[in-house]
Each structure stands twice: as structure tokens, then as C-alpha cells.
Coordinates of C-alpha atoms and ligand atoms in Angstrom, one line a residue:
Chain A
M1 CA 51.3 104.5 89.5
P2 CA 52.4 107.9 88.4
L3 CA 54.5 109.9 90.9
S4 CA 52.4 112.1 93.1
P5 CA 53.2 115.8 93.4
E6 CA 54.3 115.1 96.9
E7 CA 56.6 112.3 95.8
I8 CA 58.0 114.5 93.2
R9 CA 58.8 117.3 95.7
S10 CA 60.5 114.8 97.9
L11 CA 62.6 113.4 95.1
Q12 CA 63.6 116.9 94.1
A13 CA 64.7 117.7 97.6
K14 CA 66.7 114.4 97.7
A15 CA 68.3 115.3 94.4
R16 CA 69.4 118.7 95.7
Q17 CA 71.0 117.0 98.7
L18 CA 72.7 114.4 96.5
R19 CA 74.1 117.0 94.2
C20 CA 75.6 118.8 97.2
D21 CA 77.1 115.4 98.3
M22 CA 78.6 115.0 94.9
V23 CA 80.2 118.5 95.2
D24 CA 81.6 117.4 98.6
V25 CA 83.1 114.2 97.1
T26 CA 84.6 116.2 94.2
V27 CA 86.4 118.3 96.8
W28 CA 87.6 115.3 98.8
A29 CA 88.7 113.5 95.6
G30 CA 90.7 116.4 94.4
G31 CA 88.7 116.4 91.1
A32 CA 85.9 114.3 89.5
H33 CA 83.7 114.0 86.5
I34 CA 81.2 116.3 88.1
G35 CA 79.5 117.6 84.9
G36 CA 78.2 114.2 83.8
A37 CA 77.4 113.2 87.4
L38 CA 75.1 116.2 87.8
S39 CA 73.3 115.6 84.5
M40 CA 72.3 112.1 85.5
T41 CA 71.4 112.8 89.1
D42 CA 67.6 113.1 88.6
V43 CA 67.4 109.7 86.8
L44 CA 69.6 108.1 89.5
T45 CA 67.4 109.7 92.2
A46 CA 64.1 108.4 90.6
L47 CA 65.6 105.0 90.3
Y48 CA 67.2 104.6 93.7
Y49 CA 64.5 106.4 95.7
H50 CA 61.4 105.1 93.9
Y51 CA 61.8 102.4 91.3
L52 CA 64.7 100.1 92.0
N53 CA 64.0 97.0 94.1
V54 CA 67.2 96.8 96.1
K55 CA 68.2 96.1 99.7
P56 CA 71.2 98.3 100.7
A57 CA 71.7 96.1 103.8
E58 CA 72.0 93.1 101.5
P59 CA 73.9 94.3 98.4
G60 CA 74.2 90.8 97.0
W61 CA 70.5 90.0 97.4
P62 CA 70.0 87.7 94.3
E63 CA 66.5 89.0 93.5
R64 CA 67.5 92.7 93.4
D65 CA 67.1 94.8 90.3
R66 CA 70.4 95.4 88.6
F67 CA 71.8 98.8 87.7
V68 CA 74.7 99.2 85.5
L69 CA 76.4 102.6 85.1
S70 CA 77.8 102.2 81.7
K71 CA 79.2 105.7 81.7
G72 CA 81.4 104.6 84.5
H73 CA 83.1 108.0 84.9
G74 CA 79.9 109.1 86.6
G75 CA 81.2 107.0 89.5
V76 CA 81.4 110.1 91.7
G77 CA 77.6 110.5 91.4
L78 CA 76.7 106.8 91.9
A79 CA 79.1 106.7 94.9
A80 CA 77.2 109.5 96.6
V81 CA 73.8 107.9 96.0
L82 CA 74.9 104.5 97.3
A83 CA 76.3 106.1 100.5
D84 CA 73.1 108.0 101.0
K85 CA 71.1 104.8 100.5
G86 CA 73.1 103.2 103.3
Y87 CA 75.3 100.7 101.3
Y88 CA 78.3 102.2 103.2
S89 CA 79.1 105.2 105.3
K90 CA 79.5 108.6 103.6
D91 CA 82.6 109.1 105.6
L92 CA 84.4 106.5 103.4
L93 CA 84.0 108.9 100.5
K94 CA 86.4 111.3 102.2
E95 CA 89.1 108.8 101.0
F96 CA 87.9 109.0 97.4
N97 CA 90.8 108.6 95.0
H98 CA 93.3 108.3 97.9
F99 CA 95.8 105.4 98.0
K100 CA 94.1 102.0 98.4
S101 CA 90.7 103.6 98.7
P102 CA 87.9 101.3 97.3
F103 CA 86.8 104.4 95.5
G104 CA 88.5 105.7 92.4
M105 CA 86.9 107.7 89.6
H106 CA 85.5 104.6 88.1
L107 CA 83.9 102.3 90.7
D108 CA 85.2 98.8 91.2
G109 CA 82.3 96.4 91.7
N110 CA 84.5 94.1 93.7
K111 CA 85.2 96.8 96.2
V112 CA 82.2 99.0 96.4
P113 CA 79.0 97.4 97.7
G114 CA 76.0 98.0 95.5
V115 CA 77.9 98.4 92.3
D116 CA 76.7 95.7 89.9
A117 CA 79.4 96.0 87.3
S118 CA 82.9 97.5 87.2
T119 CA 82.8 100.1 84.4
G120 CA 84.9 103.0 83.2
S121 CA 85.9 101.8 79.8
L122 CA 82.9 103.1 77.7
G123 CA 80.7 100.8 75.7
H124 CA 80.8 97.8 77.9
G125 CA 77.8 98.3 80.2
L126 CA 74.9 97.6 77.8
S127 CA 76.3 94.2 76.8
M128 CA 76.7 93.3 80.4
S129 CA 73.2 94.4 81.1
V130 CA 71.9 92.3 78.2
G131 CA 73.8 89.4 79.8
M132 CA 72.3 90.1 83.2
A133 CA 68.7 90.3 81.8
L134 CA 69.2 87.0 79.9
G135 CA 70.5 85.5 83.1
A136 CA 67.3 86.5 84.9
R137 CA 65.2 85.1 82.1
F138 CA 67.1 81.8 82.0
Q139 CA 66.7 81.4 85.8
K140 CA 63.1 82.4 85.7
Q141 CA 63.7 85.4 87.9
S142 CA 61.6 88.5 87.6
W143 CA 64.0 91.2 88.5
R144 CA 64.7 94.0 86.0
T145 CA 67.9 95.4 84.6
Y146 CA 68.6 99.1 84.2
C147 CA 71.5 100.6 82.3
L148 CA 72.6 104.2 82.0
L149 CA 74.7 105.3 79.0
G150 CA 76.4 108.5 78.0
D151 CA 75.5 110.1 74.7
G152 CA 79.1 110.3 73.6
E153 CA 79.4 106.7 74.7
C154 CA 76.9 105.8 72.0
N155 CA 79.7 106.4 69.5
E156 CA 81.1 103.0 70.5
G157 CA 80.1 100.2 68.1
S158 CA 79.8 97.8 71.0
V159 CA 76.7 99.7 72.2
W160 CA 75.0 98.9 68.9
E161 CA 76.0 95.3 69.0
A162 CA 74.3 95.1 72.4
A163 CA 71.3 97.0 71.0
M164 CA 70.9 94.4 68.3
A165 CA 71.1 91.6 70.8
A166 CA 68.6 93.1 73.2
H167 CA 66.1 93.4 70.4
H168 CA 66.9 89.9 69.0
Y169 CA 66.3 88.3 72.4
K170 CA 63.2 90.6 73.0
I171 CA 64.5 91.5 76.4
D172 CA 61.6 93.6 77.8
T173 CA 63.1 93.5 81.3
L174 CA 65.9 95.7 80.1
T175 CA 65.5 99.5 80.4
A176 CA 68.3 101.7 79.2
F177 CA 68.8 105.5 79.6
T178 CA 70.9 107.8 77.5
D179 CA 72.1 110.8 79.4
R180 CA 71.6 113.1 76.4
N181 CA 73.6 116.1 77.7
H182 CA 75.0 116.8 74.2
M183 CA 78.5 116.9 75.5
M184 CA 81.6 114.7 75.5
I185 CA 85.2 115.5 76.4
D186 CA 86.3 117.4 73.3
G187 CA 83.1 119.3 72.7
R188 CA 79.5 118.9 71.7
T189 CA 78.4 115.6 70.5
E190 CA 77.1 116.9 67.2
D191 CA 80.4 118.6 66.5
I192 CA 82.7 115.7 67.3
M193 CA 80.6 112.7 66.0
S194 CA 77.0 113.4 65.3
L195 CA 74.5 111.1 66.8
E196 CA 71.3 112.4 65.4
P197 CA 68.7 111.2 64.6
L198 CA 69.4 109.3 67.8
A199 CA 65.9 108.2 68.7
E200 CA 65.4 106.9 65.2
K201 CA 68.5 104.9 65.4
W202 CA 67.3 103.1 68.5
R203 CA 63.9 102.6 66.9
A204 CA 65.5 101.1 63.9
F205 CA 67.3 98.7 66.2
G206 CA 63.9 97.5 67.4
W207 CA 63.8 99.3 70.7
E208 CA 60.8 101.0 72.3
V209 CA 62.0 104.6 72.6
R210 CA 60.9 107.4 74.8
E211 CA 62.3 110.9 74.7
I212 CA 61.9 113.0 77.9
D213 CA 63.3 115.9 79.9
G214 CA 65.7 114.1 82.1
H215 CA 65.3 116.6 84.9
D216 CA 61.4 116.3 85.1
Y217 CA 60.3 113.7 87.5
A218 CA 56.8 113.3 86.2
Q219 CA 58.4 112.5 82.8
I220 CA 61.1 110.2 84.2
G221 CA 58.5 108.3 86.2
A222 CA 56.1 107.9 83.3
A223 CA 58.9 106.7 81.1
I224 CA 60.1 104.1 83.6
E225 CA 56.5 102.9 84.2
G226 CA 56.0 102.8 80.5
A227 CA 59.1 100.7 80.1
Q228 CA 58.0 98.3 82.8
A229 CA 54.7 97.8 81.0
T230 CA 56.2 97.2 77.6
K231 CA 56.3 93.6 76.4
G232 CA 58.5 92.1 73.8
A233 CA 61.1 94.8 73.4
P234 CA 63.7 96.6 75.4
T235 CA 63.2 100.3 76.1
M236 CA 65.5 103.2 75.6
I237 CA 64.7 106.4 77.5
I238 CA 66.6 109.3 75.9
C239 CA 66.9 111.8 78.7
N240 CA 67.5 115.3 77.5
T241 CA 69.7 116.8 80.2
V242 CA 72.1 119.6 80.9
K243 CA 75.7 118.7 81.8
G244 CA 76.5 120.2 85.2
K245 CA 72.8 120.6 86.0
G246 CA 72.1 122.5 89.1
V247 CA 75.3 124.3 89.4
G248 CA 74.9 127.5 87.4
F249 CA 78.6 128.1 86.5
M250 CA 79.0 124.4 85.4
E251 CA 75.9 124.1 83.3
D252 CA 76.5 123.3 79.6
Q253 CA 80.2 123.9 79.9
V254 CA 82.6 121.5 78.2
K255 CA 85.3 122.3 80.7
W256 CA 83.3 120.9 83.6
H257 CA 83.4 117.4 82.2
Y258 CA 86.2 116.8 84.7
G259 CA 87.2 119.4 87.2
S260 CA 88.4 120.1 90.7
I261 CA 86.9 122.5 93.2
D262 CA 88.2 124.0 96.4
S263 CA 86.0 124.6 99.4
E264 CA 85.2 128.2 98.3
L265 CA 83.9 127.1 94.9
A266 CA 82.1 124.2 96.6
A267 CA 80.2 126.7 98.7
K268 CA 79.2 128.6 95.6
A269 CA 78.2 125.4 93.9
K270 CA 76.0 124.3 96.8
A271 CA 74.4 127.7 97.0
S272 CA 73.5 127.4 93.3
I273 CA 72.1 123.9 93.9
T274 CA 69.9 124.7 96.8
G275 CA 69.0 128.3 95.7
G276 CA 68.3 129.0 99.3
A277 CA 66.1 125.9 99.7
S278 CA 67.3 122.6 101.0
Chain B
M1 CA 120.0 106.9 59.8
T2 CA 119.1 110.5 60.1
E3 CA 119.9 112.2 63.4
V4 CA 116.8 112.7 65.6
T5 CA 118.7 114.6 68.3
G6 CA 120.7 117.8 68.2
T7 CA 120.4 121.3 67.1
T8 CA 118.4 120.9 63.9
W9 CA 115.3 120.5 65.9
N10 CA 113.2 122.8 68.0
V11 CA 113.8 122.2 71.7
Y12 CA 110.8 121.7 74.0
D13 CA 111.6 121.9 77.7
A14 CA 110.6 118.6 79.3
N15 CA 110.6 120.3 82.7
T16 CA 107.7 122.5 81.8
L17 CA 105.9 120.4 79.3
T18 CA 104.4 117.0 79.7
Q19 CA 105.3 114.1 77.4
A20 CA 102.1 114.4 75.5
E21 CA 102.4 118.2 75.1
I22 CA 105.9 117.6 73.7
Y23 CA 104.4 115.0 71.4
G24 CA 101.9 117.5 70.0
R25 CA 104.6 120.1 69.4
V26 CA 107.0 117.7 67.8
L27 CA 104.3 116.4 65.5
C28 CA 103.6 120.0 64.4
D29 CA 107.3 120.3 63.4
L30 CA 107.2 117.0 61.6
A31 CA 104.0 117.8 59.8
E32 CA 105.4 121.1 58.5
A33 CA 107.9 119.0 56.5
D34 CA 105.8 116.0 55.7
A35 CA 102.4 116.6 54.2
R36 CA 101.4 112.9 54.7
I37 CA 101.2 113.3 58.5
V38 CA 97.7 113.4 60.0
A39 CA 96.6 113.1 63.6
L40 CA 93.7 110.9 64.8
T41 CA 92.1 110.5 68.2
A42 CA 88.9 109.3 69.8
D43 CA 87.4 112.2 71.9
L44 CA 90.8 112.5 73.6
A45 CA 92.3 115.5 71.7
R46 CA 92.4 117.4 75.0
S47 CA 93.7 114.5 77.1
T48 CA 96.4 113.5 74.6
K49 CA 97.4 117.1 74.0
I50 CA 97.1 117.4 70.2
G51 CA 95.5 120.8 70.6
V52 CA 98.5 122.6 69.2
F53 CA 98.4 120.4 66.1
Q54 CA 94.7 121.0 65.8
D55 CA 95.2 124.8 65.9
K56 CA 97.9 124.7 63.3
F57 CA 96.5 122.0 61.0
P58 CA 92.7 121.8 61.6
Q59 CA 92.2 119.9 58.3
R60 CA 94.7 117.3 59.3
V61 CA 93.0 116.2 62.5
F62 CA 90.3 113.4 62.6
N63 CA 88.5 113.1 65.9
V64 CA 86.3 110.0 65.3
G65 CA 84.4 110.2 68.6
I66 CA 84.5 107.6 71.3
A67 CA 85.2 104.6 69.0
E68 CA 88.7 103.2 69.3
Q69 CA 88.2 100.2 67.0
N70 CA 87.0 102.5 64.3
L71 CA 89.9 104.8 65.1
F72 CA 92.6 102.2 64.3
G73 CA 90.7 100.8 61.4
I74 CA 90.5 104.3 59.8
A75 CA 94.2 104.8 60.5
A76 CA 95.0 101.6 58.7
G77 CA 92.9 102.7 55.7
M78 CA 94.6 106.1 55.6
A79 CA 98.1 104.5 55.8
K80 CA 97.1 102.2 52.9
S81 CA 96.1 105.3 50.9
G82 CA 99.5 106.9 51.5
L83 CA 99.0 109.0 54.6
L84 CA 101.1 108.8 57.7
P85 CA 98.7 108.6 60.6
F86 CA 99.7 109.4 64.2
V87 CA 97.0 108.0 66.5
S88 CA 96.7 109.1 70.1
T89 CA 94.4 107.6 72.8
M90 CA 94.9 106.2 76.3
S91 CA 97.1 103.1 76.3
A92 CA 94.4 100.9 77.8
F93 CA 92.2 101.6 74.7
A94 CA 95.0 101.5 72.2
S95 CA 96.3 98.2 73.3
M96 CA 93.2 96.4 74.5
R97 CA 90.0 97.9 73.2
A98 CA 91.3 98.1 69.7
L99 CA 93.8 95.3 69.8
E100 CA 92.6 93.3 66.9
Q101 CA 92.4 96.4 64.7
V102 CA 96.0 97.2 65.7
R103 CA 97.1 93.6 65.2
T104 CA 95.2 92.6 62.0
D105 CA 94.6 95.9 60.2
I106 CA 97.9 97.6 61.1
C107 CA 100.6 95.1 62.1
Y108 CA 99.6 92.2 59.9
Q109 CA 99.5 94.6 56.9
N110 CA 102.7 96.2 58.2
L111 CA 101.3 99.7 57.8
D112 CA 103.0 102.9 58.7
V113 CA 100.8 103.9 61.6
K114 CA 102.3 105.5 64.7
I115 CA 100.5 104.9 68.0
I116 CA 100.9 107.4 70.8
A117 CA 99.5 105.7 73.9
T118 CA 99.1 108.1 76.8
H119 CA 98.2 107.5 80.4
G120 CA 100.4 104.3 80.4
G121 CA 101.0 102.1 83.5
V122 CA 99.4 103.5 86.6
S123 CA 100.1 107.1 85.7
F124 CA 96.3 107.9 85.8
G125 CA 96.3 106.6 89.4
Q126 CA 93.1 108.0 90.7
A127 CA 91.1 106.8 87.7
G128 CA 91.5 103.2 88.8
T129 CA 92.1 100.0 86.9
T130 CA 89.9 100.6 83.9
H131 CA 92.2 103.6 83.1
H132 CA 95.5 102.0 84.1
C133 CA 97.4 99.9 81.6
T134 CA 99.9 97.4 82.9
E135 CA 99.5 94.9 80.1
D136 CA 100.4 97.0 77.0
I137 CA 104.1 96.2 76.7
A138 CA 103.4 92.5 76.8
I139 CA 100.6 92.8 74.3
Q140 CA 102.3 95.1 71.9
R141 CA 105.6 93.3 71.9
S142 CA 103.9 90.1 70.9
L143 CA 102.6 91.7 67.7
A144 CA 104.9 90.9 64.8
N145 CA 106.2 94.0 63.0
M146 CA 105.4 96.3 65.9
C147 CA 108.2 98.4 67.3
V148 CA 107.6 99.3 71.0
I149 CA 109.1 102.3 72.7
V150 CA 108.6 103.5 76.3
P151 CA 110.4 106.8 76.6
A152 CA 111.9 107.8 80.0
D153 CA 110.7 111.3 79.9
G154 CA 109.7 114.3 77.7
W155 CA 113.1 114.7 76.1
E156 CA 113.1 111.1 75.1
T157 CA 109.5 111.4 73.9
A158 CA 110.6 114.0 71.4
N159 CA 113.4 111.7 70.1
A160 CA 111.1 108.7 69.9
V161 CA 108.4 110.6 67.9
R162 CA 111.0 111.9 65.5
A163 CA 112.6 108.5 65.1
A164 CA 109.2 106.9 64.6
V165 CA 108.6 108.9 61.4
L166 CA 111.9 107.6 60.0
R167 CA 111.2 104.0 60.8
P168 CA 108.9 102.2 58.3
G169 CA 106.0 100.2 59.8
P170 CA 104.0 100.4 63.0
V171 CA 105.4 102.0 66.1
Y172 CA 103.8 102.0 69.6
I173 CA 105.0 104.8 71.9
R174 CA 103.9 104.6 75.5
L175 CA 103.7 107.8 77.5
G176 CA 102.7 108.7 81.0
R177 CA 100.0 111.2 82.1
G178 CA 102.4 114.1 82.4
F179 CA 103.4 114.6 86.0
E180 CA 106.4 112.3 86.0
P181 CA 109.9 113.7 86.8
T182 CA 112.4 114.0 83.9
H183 CA 115.7 112.3 83.8
F184 CA 117.5 113.8 80.8
E185 CA 118.6 117.4 80.6
N186 CA 118.1 117.8 76.9
D187 CA 117.4 115.6 73.9
D188 CA 120.9 115.6 72.6
Y189 CA 122.3 112.4 73.9
G190 CA 122.3 110.2 70.8
F191 CA 118.9 108.5 70.8
E192 CA 118.5 105.6 68.5
I193 CA 115.6 103.1 68.3
G194 CA 116.8 99.7 69.6
K195 CA 119.9 101.1 71.4
A196 CA 119.8 101.3 75.2
V197 CA 121.2 104.4 76.8
T198 CA 123.7 103.9 79.6
I199 CA 122.5 106.3 82.3
N200 CA 125.1 105.3 84.8
E201 CA 128.2 103.1 84.5
G202 CA 128.5 100.4 87.2
T203 CA 130.1 97.1 87.9
D204 CA 128.2 95.4 90.8
I205 CA 124.7 95.2 89.5
T206 CA 122.6 96.5 86.6
V207 CA 119.2 98.1 86.8
I208 CA 117.4 97.9 83.5
A209 CA 114.4 100.2 83.3
C210 CA 112.0 102.0 80.9
G211 CA 109.6 104.9 81.2
V212 CA 109.4 106.6 84.6
A213 CA 111.4 103.9 86.2
V214 CA 114.5 105.2 84.5
Y215 CA 114.5 108.4 86.7
H216 CA 113.9 106.4 89.8
A217 CA 116.6 103.9 88.9
A218 CA 119.1 106.7 88.5
E219 CA 118.1 108.1 91.9
A220 CA 118.5 104.7 93.4
A221 CA 122.0 104.3 91.9
K222 CA 123.1 107.6 93.5
L223 CA 121.8 106.6 96.9
L224 CA 123.4 103.1 96.7
R225 CA 126.7 104.6 95.7
D226 CA 126.6 107.1 98.6
Q227 CA 125.2 104.9 101.3
D228 CA 126.4 101.4 100.4
G229 CA 129.3 102.1 98.1
I230 CA 127.7 99.9 95.5
S231 CA 128.4 100.5 91.8
V232 CA 125.1 100.3 89.9
R233 CA 124.9 100.3 86.2
V234 CA 121.6 101.8 84.9
L235 CA 120.3 101.1 81.4
D236 CA 117.5 103.0 79.9
V237 CA 116.0 100.3 77.6
H238 CA 113.5 102.6 75.9
T239 CA 113.0 100.3 73.0
I240 CA 111.4 97.1 74.2
K241 CA 111.3 95.8 70.6
P242 CA 113.7 95.4 68.9
I243 CA 115.6 95.0 72.1
D244 CA 119.2 95.9 72.6
E245 CA 120.6 92.4 73.2
E246 CA 124.2 93.6 73.1
A247 CA 123.7 96.0 76.0
I248 CA 121.8 93.5 78.0
M249 CA 124.5 90.8 77.6
A250 CA 127.3 93.2 78.3
A251 CA 125.5 94.0 81.6
V252 CA 125.1 90.3 82.4
I253 CA 128.8 89.6 81.7
D254 CA 130.0 92.7 83.5
T255 CA 127.8 92.8 86.6
R256 CA 126.1 89.4 86.7
R257 CA 123.2 90.7 88.6
I258 CA 120.2 92.2 86.8
L259 CA 117.1 93.9 88.2
V260 CA 114.5 95.0 85.7
V261 CA 112.0 97.7 86.8
E262 CA 109.0 98.8 84.9
E263 CA 105.5 100.3 85.4
H264 CA 103.9 97.1 84.1
N265 CA 102.8 93.6 85.2
V266 CA 105.9 91.6 85.8
I267 CA 104.6 89.1 83.3
G268 CA 105.3 89.8 79.7
G269 CA 106.9 93.3 79.8
L270 CA 110.5 94.6 79.7
G271 CA 111.5 92.1 82.4
S272 CA 110.3 89.2 80.3
A273 CA 112.0 90.6 77.2
V274 CA 115.3 90.9 79.1
A275 CA 114.8 87.4 80.5
D276 CA 114.3 86.0 77.0
V277 CA 117.7 87.4 75.9
I278 CA 119.5 86.1 79.0
A279 CA 117.9 82.7 78.8
A280 CA 118.8 82.3 75.2
S281 CA 122.4 83.2 75.9
G282 CA 122.9 80.3 78.3
K283 CA 124.5 82.6 80.9
G284 CA 123.5 82.4 84.5
C285 CA 123.0 85.5 86.6
A286 CA 121.0 86.7 89.6
F287 CA 117.8 88.2 88.2
A288 CA 114.7 89.9 89.4
K289 CA 111.8 91.8 87.9
S290 CA 110.0 94.6 89.6
G291 CA 106.6 95.9 88.7
L292 CA 103.0 94.9 89.4
P293 CA 103.0 91.3 90.8
D294 CA 100.3 90.0 88.5
C295 CA 97.5 91.9 90.1
Y296 CA 95.0 94.6 89.2
S297 CA 96.4 98.0 90.4
E298 CA 95.2 99.9 93.4
V299 CA 93.6 103.3 93.2
G300 CA 95.8 106.3 94.4
Y301 CA 98.1 109.0 93.3
P302 CA 100.9 107.8 91.0
E303 CA 103.6 108.5 93.5
D304 CA 101.9 106.3 96.1
L305 CA 101.4 103.6 93.6
Y306 CA 105.1 103.7 92.4
S307 CA 106.1 103.4 96.0
H308 CA 103.7 100.5 96.6
Y309 CA 104.9 98.6 93.6
C310 CA 108.6 99.3 94.3
I311 CA 109.0 101.3 91.1
D312 CA 110.4 104.3 93.0
G313 CA 113.9 105.0 94.3
D314 CA 113.4 103.4 97.7
G315 CA 111.8 100.4 96.3
I316 CA 114.6 99.9 93.8
V317 CA 117.2 100.4 96.5
G318 CA 115.6 97.7 98.6
Q319 CA 115.5 95.3 95.7
V320 CA 119.1 95.9 94.7
R321 CA 120.2 95.2 98.2
E322 CA 118.3 92.0 98.2
L323 CA 119.5 90.9 94.8
L324 CA 123.1 91.5 95.7
H325 CA 122.9 88.7 98.2
R326 CA 121.0 86.3 95.9
E327 CA 123.0 83.2 95.1
F328 CA 123.3 81.9 91.5
E329 CA 125.5 79.4 89.7
A330 CA 128.4 81.4 88.5
D331 CA 130.4 80.3 85.5
E332 CA 134.0 81.3 85.9
D333 CA 135.0 81.4 82.2
W334 CA 133.1 84.6 81.5
Q335 CA 136.0 87.0 81.9
D336 CA 137.4 85.8 78.6
E337 CA 134.4 86.9 76.6
H338 CA 135.1 90.6 76.6
Ligands
TPP401 C1 86.5 103.2 75.7 C2 86.8 104.5 76.3 N1 87.3 105.5 75.6 C3 87.6 106.7 76.1 C4 87.3 107.0 77.4 C5 87.6 108.3 78.0 N2 86.4 109.1 78.3 C6 86.0 109.2 79.5 S1 84.6 110.1 79.6 C7 84.6 110.4 78.0 C8 83.5 111.2 77.4 C9 82.1 110.6 77.7 O1 81.1 111.3 77.1 P1 79.6 110.9 77.4 O2 79.4 109.5 77.2 O3 78.7 111.8 76.6 O4 79.5 111.2 79.0 P2 79.1 112.6 79.7 O5 79.1 113.7 78.8 O6 77.7 112.3 80.2 O7 80.0 112.7 80.9 C10 85.7 109.8 77.4 C11 86.0 109.9 75.9 C12 86.7 105.9 78.2 N3 86.5 106.1 79.5 N4 86.5 104.7 77.6

């Protein structure tokens, strides 16, 4: 069922709060991959607050939907979402990056409840997702697997090996997202290693492909529901996004791939996110 | 062998520049004189500090995107066609993600590719285990033809990069992230691949170290001298392969107690390389290895991790004190062998 206007408004409010949380964690951590966390926030919000079938009180629930953050450097974003969902206390995030904290820039699935795979080295997540989805099929389970990739990450050959396998095994319970913010560390994706025509590449690999505005909840919702209804093929949802989305001075800036912020800048960032609203 | 140290080179202050920044600058100098030199990276031009090279020689930089296997395969092809590729990426990706390309494309074909592996050990502490690399020395030294160097600081990095150009075949140089303290005061101390540097003379025990552990070993030696009156020899074994057997055996014979310290798993690294030499010699000595005790690293700032894994001054002091009391089967004929 498409998201209602009311649901969309509430997801948008949630995303504003989560983006502010991510800013807080960036301050506590002494620096984080904030740009790419902000660009994927709306997809994460739609998943965790509407579509994912999970039980935060029981992170290991066998029938839960799986979510793999293949662009593992977005850990600061996922960590904030999982705290808000109640997997653990937000207070724990004050120790982010500190000695022996369970939380480092790239989340360790053995230490952080709710993290289905330890990622951080790019190009691993989609293969693990294919394996999870095959595991579900083999065990006649109906849960779904979701995987979120960076666009720069799609330079990795292993992504395409997984793409081939997902098509070969006709894994229609697998839905992947590409956070198409057009940026990587050293610059814009098309300048460093061009990806276009990206949608056609995925189609040529046998995937059902949807291209959407990754900050528009009606489109995110429709794409996920379309993927859930698709039979016989995996779906790739290419989410056109803005790196640093929500924080005016970070938007579309290469230098905010990874950055640190003090409390003064954090206040500015939050003002930009909430724009007076909350 | 051509001198790599001394006044013929530009001097880059290791107290103000990171190891990787020095690498970028030295590579510029080398590239002025050698048109074969090209620089490659995989979306880590900024992190591996080859920006200065890129500004100066934009045509000679190849940033292949986030694709490390392709990166090393391309470097192999370039070397085959007569270029001299310097490839920089984080050590985790250079030694694990692209291992087979490094082994089969580069080492097996004995190609002239120089690998600059940054963020070695736990130097990228907060990033967590995916971005730590405490396996690379073990991996790289098991590749035939590969020369493995772990410079102590920025000064030694400059020397190692210059020496790598003169040495035919593949070379792996492991750097930190850039906030490590420096040991040397300049680069003019007679660096040579495969020759350990004696940092401190000593007769009671020898601490063998590489990378950032050299600085900490030197600090520990001072403290042990002042507080315990112990005479500690400190060897900077910057080249893990080919290793300086002579310096190691001299240390065994002179001091009979050997502690090896490295920012690496205790399995397979410098400690194991030193143990190989000692075991083959048939000499007994008190021996210990310090590093990560075969575990995945914790998250945290590098200083905290160095302290946790006993790679810092205090940790080394504690281990030296312990090793001084360790019993071993002494062989009294040794004195004759000098
Ligand atoms: C295998 C591997 N190579 C290199 C890196 C270093 N790295 C971390 S983030 C990043 C850029 C990622 O770009 P993208 O996937 O587009 O993510 P986003 O822009 O959304 O943050 C790189 C190269 C890594 N984590 N893993």
C-alpha cells in the first residue's frame, strides 16, 4: 500500500531527527563519514520505520528481514538509526570511536546489535546479501534481504560478480539500493571512474531497475513495494541523492565525505536540518 | 649501490610531514629524473597523499576508482610495458583485497612494481578492523620475489622509497596513517635495504622492532637504562625481507635475550622472521614477540591501541623486565664465536 501523506510527513520528521542524531554522533566520534550518511538517511528511514520486518528487542530473530550496509563507512548513520529503533541506548554512541567501544567508523556485526554483516571494505555486501537470500530460499523462509551500496563502490568488480549471481539464481527476495550521490573520496564519480549508463548496466545484468529521487518518500515507498511485487529477478533501486543532504554547507561537497565538527558547527548543521521545524 | 641518503636529495622534515606526504614529495623528485615513473591509486589519492605528484604530473597519475584488483593488474601491465608504477592504497586492500593480483601478476612475473601501503597496522584506529591491517607483513613476506620494508618514520620512508627505485623487482613499503612520532633526526644515517640500523648499543637484551615500534623501543631503552640500569640494544629491522641475519645473530650472541615488537599479529610478522633466523642457527636464547595476540584489533585511537597491545614504551619496558628473568638453556661456548 503506498505511503499516505501522513506517513510521509512522519517519516520526514523522523529523518530530520535522525540526521540531527548523526550530527551528534559525528561530534562525539571526533569525525565521521557524515556526507554519505546523510545522503542515505531517507532510504534508511523508509526501511527501518516502515518496510523492514525486524524486532529490535530480539536482534537475532531468525525470521527478520536482513539489511546489509555494503557502504560500511555509512556506519555512523546506521548506528544512529539502530539506537533510535531501540537496539541499544543512544548513550552508547557517546563512546563512538573511543577505545574498546563497540562502535568504530565501520560497524562490527559481532559487537553492535542489529548489524547483519560487518562491512567497511567496499564491494563485499552484495555478495553476502546474495548468500543470505539464498539461505532464506534454501530454508524455505520468506524474509527478504536488502542491501545498500555506494555508487563509487560499484567500481568494485565483486559487485558485478554478485549482480550476475543474483540474476542467475533469480533472487527476487533481494532488493538493492545504490546511493547515487555522484561522489566518492577523490571527487565526482564520473570524473574518477565513470559509471554511466548505470541503470543500463544493471538491466544488462538481468536486474529489475528503478530510478528514483532518493529523498522523496513517495518514490522510495513505491520502488520498495514494486520490488516486493517483482517475481523472478532481483531489483536495483538507483536512488539519486545529494551527499550531505539536509545540511546546507555540506551538500554536494567532496570535502564532507569524512569530516569532524565541533559543537558550534553542529548547532549550525542542526539548524540547517530542521529549518526551524522539528 | 647508489646512496639513498645524504645531501644530494631534497630534505623533507618528518616532524611536519606525514610518511605518506613525504612519499608523495620524494616520488616527485624521483619522477623528475625518471620518465618511467607513474603513480596509481584506487580513489585514495587524497588519503595516500599523492596530491603533490598529481599537481606536478597530472598525466602520470591513474586513479582507477575503487577497484584494487584492477589497480594491481593494471600496474603489472604497465610494468610489463616498461613503466615503473608506484601504487598506493591502504595496506588492508593492497595486501588482502588484491593479494592474488600482487602475487600472481606482479611477484610471480617478478615485475618492477612498488607498492606503498598506507594506514598499516592499527594506525587508522577509529576505523576498526576492516581498515586495520595486522596481517600484511606475514602475507607479503611469504610472496617469493617480494621485498618488504616497514620504515620507522618519515625520514626512513624517504630512504625506503628512493631505495625501492634502485632495487629491481616488487617492493612493498608499509606506512602508518601519519600521526606517529619520528625517531630519526634526518635521513642521513646510511639506510640500506636489508641492513638493520642499530638505534642503541646494548649488552643485556635486544629489542628488535620495525615501524612505529622503533620509536617506542628507543624510548623504552632510555627508561630501562635510567631506572633499571639495563643496557638494551635496539635494532631497527626496517627490511623484513631480505632480513639482516647478521645483525640478528650478533644480537643473539651478544645479548642472548631478544624481544621483537611490531604493529602486527604475533603470527607471521617480523617476530616470526627473526625466530626463523634464530631457530636455523641452532642457538638458544630467551625470546618473546610482542604485537597483537592473534586477535582482531579493538577500535580506538592508535595511542590507546599501542598501549593495549604493548607496542608503546611502557609495554616494551614491562616485557623487557619479564624477559630478563626468563630461563633458557645457555650454551657456554658462544663467547668464541665473535
Ligand atoms: C575495498 C575498499 N577500498 C577503499 C576503501 C576506502 N573508501 C572508503 S569510502 C570510499 C568512497 C566510497 O564512495 P561511495 O561508495 O560513492 O560512497 P559515498 O560517496 O556514498 O560515501 C573509499 C574509497 C574502502 N573502504 N574499501
